[in-house]
Coordinates of N, CA and C in Angstrom, one line a residue:
M1 N 99.9 205.7 -261.7 CA 99.6 206.6 -262.7 C 99.5 207.9 -262.4
G2 N 99.6 208.2 -261.1 CA 99.6 209.9 -260.6 C 98.1 210.2 -260.1
S3 N 98.5 211.5 -259.2 CA 97.0 211.5 -258.6 C 95.6 212.1 -259.5
V4 N 96.1 212.6 -260.6 CA 95.1 213.3 -261.6 C 94.6 212.1 -261.9
Y5 N 95.0 211.3 -262.6 CA 94.5 209.7 -262.9 C 93.7 209.2 -261.8
E6 N 94.1 208.9 -260.7 CA 93.4 208.6 -259.4 C 91.8 209.7 -259.0
D7 N 92.3 210.5 -259.2 CA 91.2 211.7 -258.9 C 90.1 211.4 -259.9
K8 N 90.4 211.2 -260.8 CA 89.4 211.0 -262.2 C 88.6 209.8 -262.0
I9 N 89.5 208.8 -261.8 CA 88.8 207.3 -261.5 C 87.8 207.4 -260.3
K10 N 88.2 208.2 -259.3 CA 87.3 208.1 -257.9 C 85.9 208.9 -258.7
M11 N 86.3 209.9 -259.1 CA 85.2 210.7 -259.8 C 84.2 210.1 -260.7
F12 N 84.5 208.8 -261.4 CA 83.6 208.5 -262.3 C 83.0 207.4 -261.7
Y13 N 83.6 206.7 -260.4 CA 82.7 205.7 -259.2 C 81.9 206.3 -258.4
D14 N 81.7 207.6 -258.3 CA 80.8 208.5 -257.6 C 79.3 208.3 -258.3
E15 N 78.5 207.5 -257.5 CA 77.1 207.6 -258.0 C 76.3 208.7 -258.8
H16 N 76.4 208.7 -260.0 CA 75.8 210.2 -260.8 C 74.8 209.4 -261.8
M17 N 74.1 210.7 -262.3 CA 73.3 210.7 -263.5 C 73.7 212.1 -264.6
H18 N 73.2 211.9 -265.6 CA 73.3 212.6 -266.6 C 71.9 212.9 -267.0
E19 N 71.7 214.4 -267.8 CA 70.6 214.8 -268.1 C 70.4 214.6 -269.5
D20 N 71.6 214.1 -270.2 CA 71.5 213.4 -271.5 C 71.9 211.9 -271.8
E21 N 71.8 211.3 -272.8 CA 72.3 210.1 -273.0 C 73.9 210.0 -272.9
E22 N 74.3 209.1 -272.0 CA 75.7 208.5 -272.2 C 76.0 207.7 -272.8
I23 N 76.6 207.8 -274.0 CA 76.7 207.2 -275.1 C 78.5 207.2 -275.3
R24 N 78.8 205.8 -274.9 CA 80.4 205.2 -274.9 C 80.8 204.0 -276.0
Y25 N 81.4 204.4 -276.6 CA 82.3 203.7 -277.4 C 83.6 203.0 -277.0
I26 N 84.1 201.9 -276.7 CA 85.2 201.5 -276.2 C 86.3 201.1 -277.1
L27 N 87.3 201.9 -277.3 CA 88.3 201.5 -278.1 C 89.1 200.8 -277.6
K28 N 89.9 200.7 -276.5 CA 90.8 199.8 -275.8 C 90.4 199.6 -274.7
G29 N 90.6 198.2 -274.0 CA 90.7 198.2 -272.8 C 89.5 198.0 -272.3
A30 N 89.3 197.8 -270.7 CA 87.8 197.1 -270.2 C 87.7 198.1 -269.0
G31 N 86.3 197.9 -268.8 CA 85.9 198.4 -267.5 C 84.8 198.0 -267.0
Y32 N 84.1 198.4 -266.3 CA 82.5 198.1 -265.5 C 81.6 199.4 -265.5
F33 N 80.5 199.7 -266.1 CA 79.7 200.4 -265.9 C 78.4 199.5 -264.8
D34 N 78.6 200.3 -263.8 CA 77.1 199.9 -262.7 C 76.3 200.7 -263.0
V35 N 75.0 199.9 -262.9 CA 73.5 200.9 -263.4 C 72.8 200.0 -262.0
R36 N 71.4 200.9 -261.5 CA 70.6 200.9 -260.8 C 69.4 199.6 -261.4
D37 N 69.0 198.6 -260.9 CA 67.8 198.2 -261.0 C 66.5 198.4 -260.5
V38 N 65.3 198.2 -260.8 CA 64.3 198.6 -260.3 C 64.2 198.3 -258.7
Q39 N 65.0 197.5 -258.1 CA 64.8 197.4 -256.8 C 66.1 198.2 -256.0
D40 N 66.7 199.2 -257.0 CA 67.8 200.2 -256.5 C 69.2 199.0 -256.3
Q41 N 69.3 197.9 -256.9 CA 70.5 197.3 -256.6 C 71.4 197.2 -257.9
W42 N 72.8 197.4 -257.5 CA 73.7 197.5 -258.8 C 73.6 196.2 -259.6
I43 N 73.6 196.5 -260.9 CA 73.9 195.5 -261.9 C 75.1 196.3 -262.3
R44 N 76.1 195.1 -262.8 CA 77.6 195.4 -263.2 C 77.3 195.2 -264.8
I45 N 77.9 195.8 -265.7 CA 77.8 195.7 -267.3 C 79.6 195.9 -267.4
E46 N 80.0 194.9 -267.9 CA 81.3 194.9 -268.4 C 81.5 195.1 -269.8
V47 N 82.3 196.0 -270.0 CA 82.6 196.7 -271.4 C 84.0 196.4 -271.7
E48 N 84.0 196.4 -273.2 CA 85.8 196.2 -273.8 C 85.7 196.5 -274.8
E49 N 86.6 196.3 -275.4 CA 87.1 196.7 -276.8 C 86.2 196.3 -277.8
G50 N 85.5 197.6 -278.7 CA 84.5 197.4 -279.7 C 82.8 197.6 -279.1
D51 N 82.5 197.5 -277.7 CA 81.4 197.8 -277.2 C 80.9 199.3 -277.2
L52 N 79.6 199.0 -277.4 CA 79.0 200.3 -277.5 C 77.8 200.3 -276.2
L53 N 77.7 201.1 -275.4 CA 77.1 201.3 -274.5 C 76.0 202.6 -274.5
I54 N 74.8 202.7 -274.3 CA 74.2 203.8 -274.4 C 73.2 203.9 -273.0
L55 N 73.5 204.5 -272.2 CA 72.7 204.7 -270.8 C 71.7 206.0 -271.1
P56 N 70.2 205.7 -270.5 CA 69.4 206.7 -270.8 C 69.8 208.2 -270.2
P57 N 69.1 209.1 -270.1 CA 69.2 210.4 -269.2 C 68.5 209.9 -267.9
G58 N 69.1 210.4 -266.7 CA 68.4 210.1 -265.6 C 68.5 208.8 -265.0
I59 N 69.6 207.7 -265.4 CA 69.9 206.3 -264.8 C 71.1 206.8 -263.9
Y60 N 71.1 206.3 -262.5 CA 71.9 206.5 -261.8 C 73.1 205.2 -262.0
H61 N 74.3 205.7 -262.0 CA 75.3 204.9 -262.8 C 76.6 205.4 -261.9
R62 N 77.9 204.4 -262.0 CA 79.1 204.6 -261.8 C 80.0 203.6 -262.8
F63 N 81.1 204.1 -262.9 CA 82.1 203.2 -263.7 C 83.6 203.3 -262.9
T64 N 84.0 202.1 -263.4 CA 85.6 201.6 -262.9 C 86.2 200.8 -263.7
V65 N 87.3 201.0 -263.9 CA 88.4 200.1 -264.8 C 88.6 198.6 -264.2
N66 N 89.0 197.6 -264.8 CA 88.8 196.2 -264.2 C 90.4 195.9 -263.9
Q67 N 90.9 194.8 -263.8 CA 92.1 194.6 -262.7 C 93.5 195.1 -263.8
N68 N 93.1 195.4 -265.1 CA 94.0 195.8 -265.9 C 94.2 197.3 -265.9
N69 N 93.8 198.2 -265.3 CA 93.7 199.6 -265.1 C 93.8 200.2 -266.2
Y70 N 92.8 199.9 -267.3 CA 93.0 200.9 -268.6 C 92.0 200.6 -269.4
I71 N 91.4 202.0 -269.9 CA 90.3 202.0 -270.8 C 90.3 203.3 -271.5
N72 N 90.4 203.0 -272.9 CA 90.2 204.1 -273.5 C 88.7 204.2 -274.4
A73 N 87.8 205.2 -274.0 CA 86.7 205.1 -274.2 C 86.2 206.4 -275.2
M74 N 85.6 206.3 -276.1 CA 85.0 207.7 -276.8 C 83.5 207.9 -276.0
R75 N 83.1 209.3 -275.9 CA 81.6 209.7 -275.4 C 81.3 210.4 -276.9
L76 N 80.2 209.8 -277.1 CA 79.4 210.1 -278.2 C 78.2 211.0 -277.9
F77 N 77.9 212.2 -278.8 CA 76.5 212.8 -278.2 C 75.8 213.2 -279.6
R78 N 74.4 212.7 -279.6 CA 73.4 212.9 -280.5 C 73.3 214.6 -280.8
T79 N 73.2 215.1 -279.7 CA 72.9 216.8 -279.7 C 74.3 217.4 -279.3
E80 N 73.9 218.7 -278.8 CA 75.0 219.6 -278.0 C 75.7 219.0 -277.0
P81 N 77.2 218.6 -277.2 CA 77.9 218.1 -275.8 C 77.6 218.8 -274.4
K82 N 77.3 217.6 -273.5 CA 77.4 218.0 -272.1 C 78.1 217.4 -271.3
W83 N 78.9 217.7 -270.4 CA 79.5 216.8 -269.4 C 79.1 216.7 -268.1
T84 N 77.9 217.5 -267.8 CA 77.9 217.6 -266.5 C 77.4 216.3 -265.6
A85 N 78.0 216.0 -264.6 CA 77.4 214.6 -263.9 C 76.8 215.1 -262.5
L86 N 75.7 214.7 -262.2 CA 74.8 215.2 -261.2 C 74.9 213.9 -260.1
N87 N 75.6 214.2 -259.1 CA 75.7 213.1 -257.9 C 74.6 213.1 -257.3
R88 N 74.3 211.8 -256.8 CA 72.9 211.0 -256.2 C 73.0 212.2 -254.9
G89 N 71.5 212.2 -255.0 CA 71.1 213.1 -253.6 C 69.9 213.8 -253.8
E90 N 69.3 214.3 -252.9 CA 67.9 214.6 -253.1 C 67.6 215.4 -254.2
D91 N 68.4 216.7 -254.5 CA 67.9 217.5 -255.7 C 67.9 216.6 -257.0
T92 N 68.8 215.8 -257.0 CA 68.9 215.0 -257.9 C 67.9 213.9 -258.3
D93 N 67.5 213.4 -257.0 CA 66.4 212.5 -257.1 C 65.3 213.3 -257.3
A94 N 65.0 214.7 -257.2 CA 63.9 215.3 -257.9 C 63.9 216.0 -259.3
N95 N 65.1 215.6 -259.7 CA 65.4 216.2 -260.9 C 64.6 215.5 -262.1
K96 N 63.9 216.5 -263.0 CA 62.7 216.5 -264.1 C 63.0 215.3 -264.7
L97 N 64.3 215.2 -265.2 CA 64.5 213.9 -266.1 C 65.0 212.8 -265.3
R98 N 65.3 212.4 -264.2 CA 65.4 211.4 -263.3 C 64.0 210.8 -263.2
E99 N 62.8 211.9 -262.8 CA 61.5 211.3 -262.6 C 60.9 211.0 -263.8
E100 N 61.1 211.4 -264.9 CA 61.1 210.8 -266.2 C 61.5 209.6 -266.6
Y101 N 62.7 209.4 -266.3 CA 63.3 207.9 -266.6 C 62.6 207.1 -265.6
L102 N 62.2 207.3 -264.3 CA 61.7 206.3 -263.3 C 60.1 205.8 -264.0
K103 N 59.6 206.9 -264.6 CA 58.0 206.6 -265.3 C 58.2 205.9 -266.7
L104 N 59.2 205.8 -267.0 CA 59.5 205.0 -268.4 C 60.0 203.8 -268.0
R105 N 60.8 203.7 -267.2 CA 61.6 202.3 -267.0 C 60.9 201.4 -267.0
P106 N 59.2 200.9 -266.2 CA 58.7 199.8 -266.1 C 58.1 199.6 -267.4
Q107 N 57.9 200.3 -268.7 CA 57.4 199.9 -269.8 C 58.5 199.8 -271.0
G108 N 59.6 199.9 -270.5 CA 60.7 200.0 -271.5 C 60.7 201.4 -272.4
F109 N 61.7 201.8 -272.9 CA 62.4 202.9 -273.6 C 62.1 203.0 -275.0
P110 N 61.2 204.3 -275.5 CA 61.4 204.3 -276.8 C 62.4 204.3 -277.8
D111 N 62.2 203.7 -279.1 CA 63.7 203.9 -279.7 C 64.1 205.3 -279.9
Q112 N 65.2 205.9 -279.3 CA 65.2 207.3 -279.8 C 66.2 207.3 -280.8
M113 N 66.7 206.6 -281.3 CA 67.6 206.5 -282.2 C 67.0 206.7 -284.0
S114 N 65.4 206.5 -283.6 CA 65.1 206.7 -285.1 C 64.9 208.1 -285.4

């Protein structure tokens, strides 16, 4: 599929977080979002056509396609669009939204859609 596609897939597979929600609606195809659990182990979430996935700000995650090597996913935003991915590292671990995520994770997250 070309080097541009391969570079994009590799970029999505690098562990990262965002300072805003990552809201994805899967239009076609399928893939996997991997997220970290409380023991910092990976949990794999399969997404396919018609699925809606919402990841909170500050959660480390990565993405890859499945064996069919195709997905068409729409990114949705509740506020001003932000596309910045912050790769995991010491600076990101100290990010204010990462720290807030870690505080909220044990007790559950408030309903942000209301």
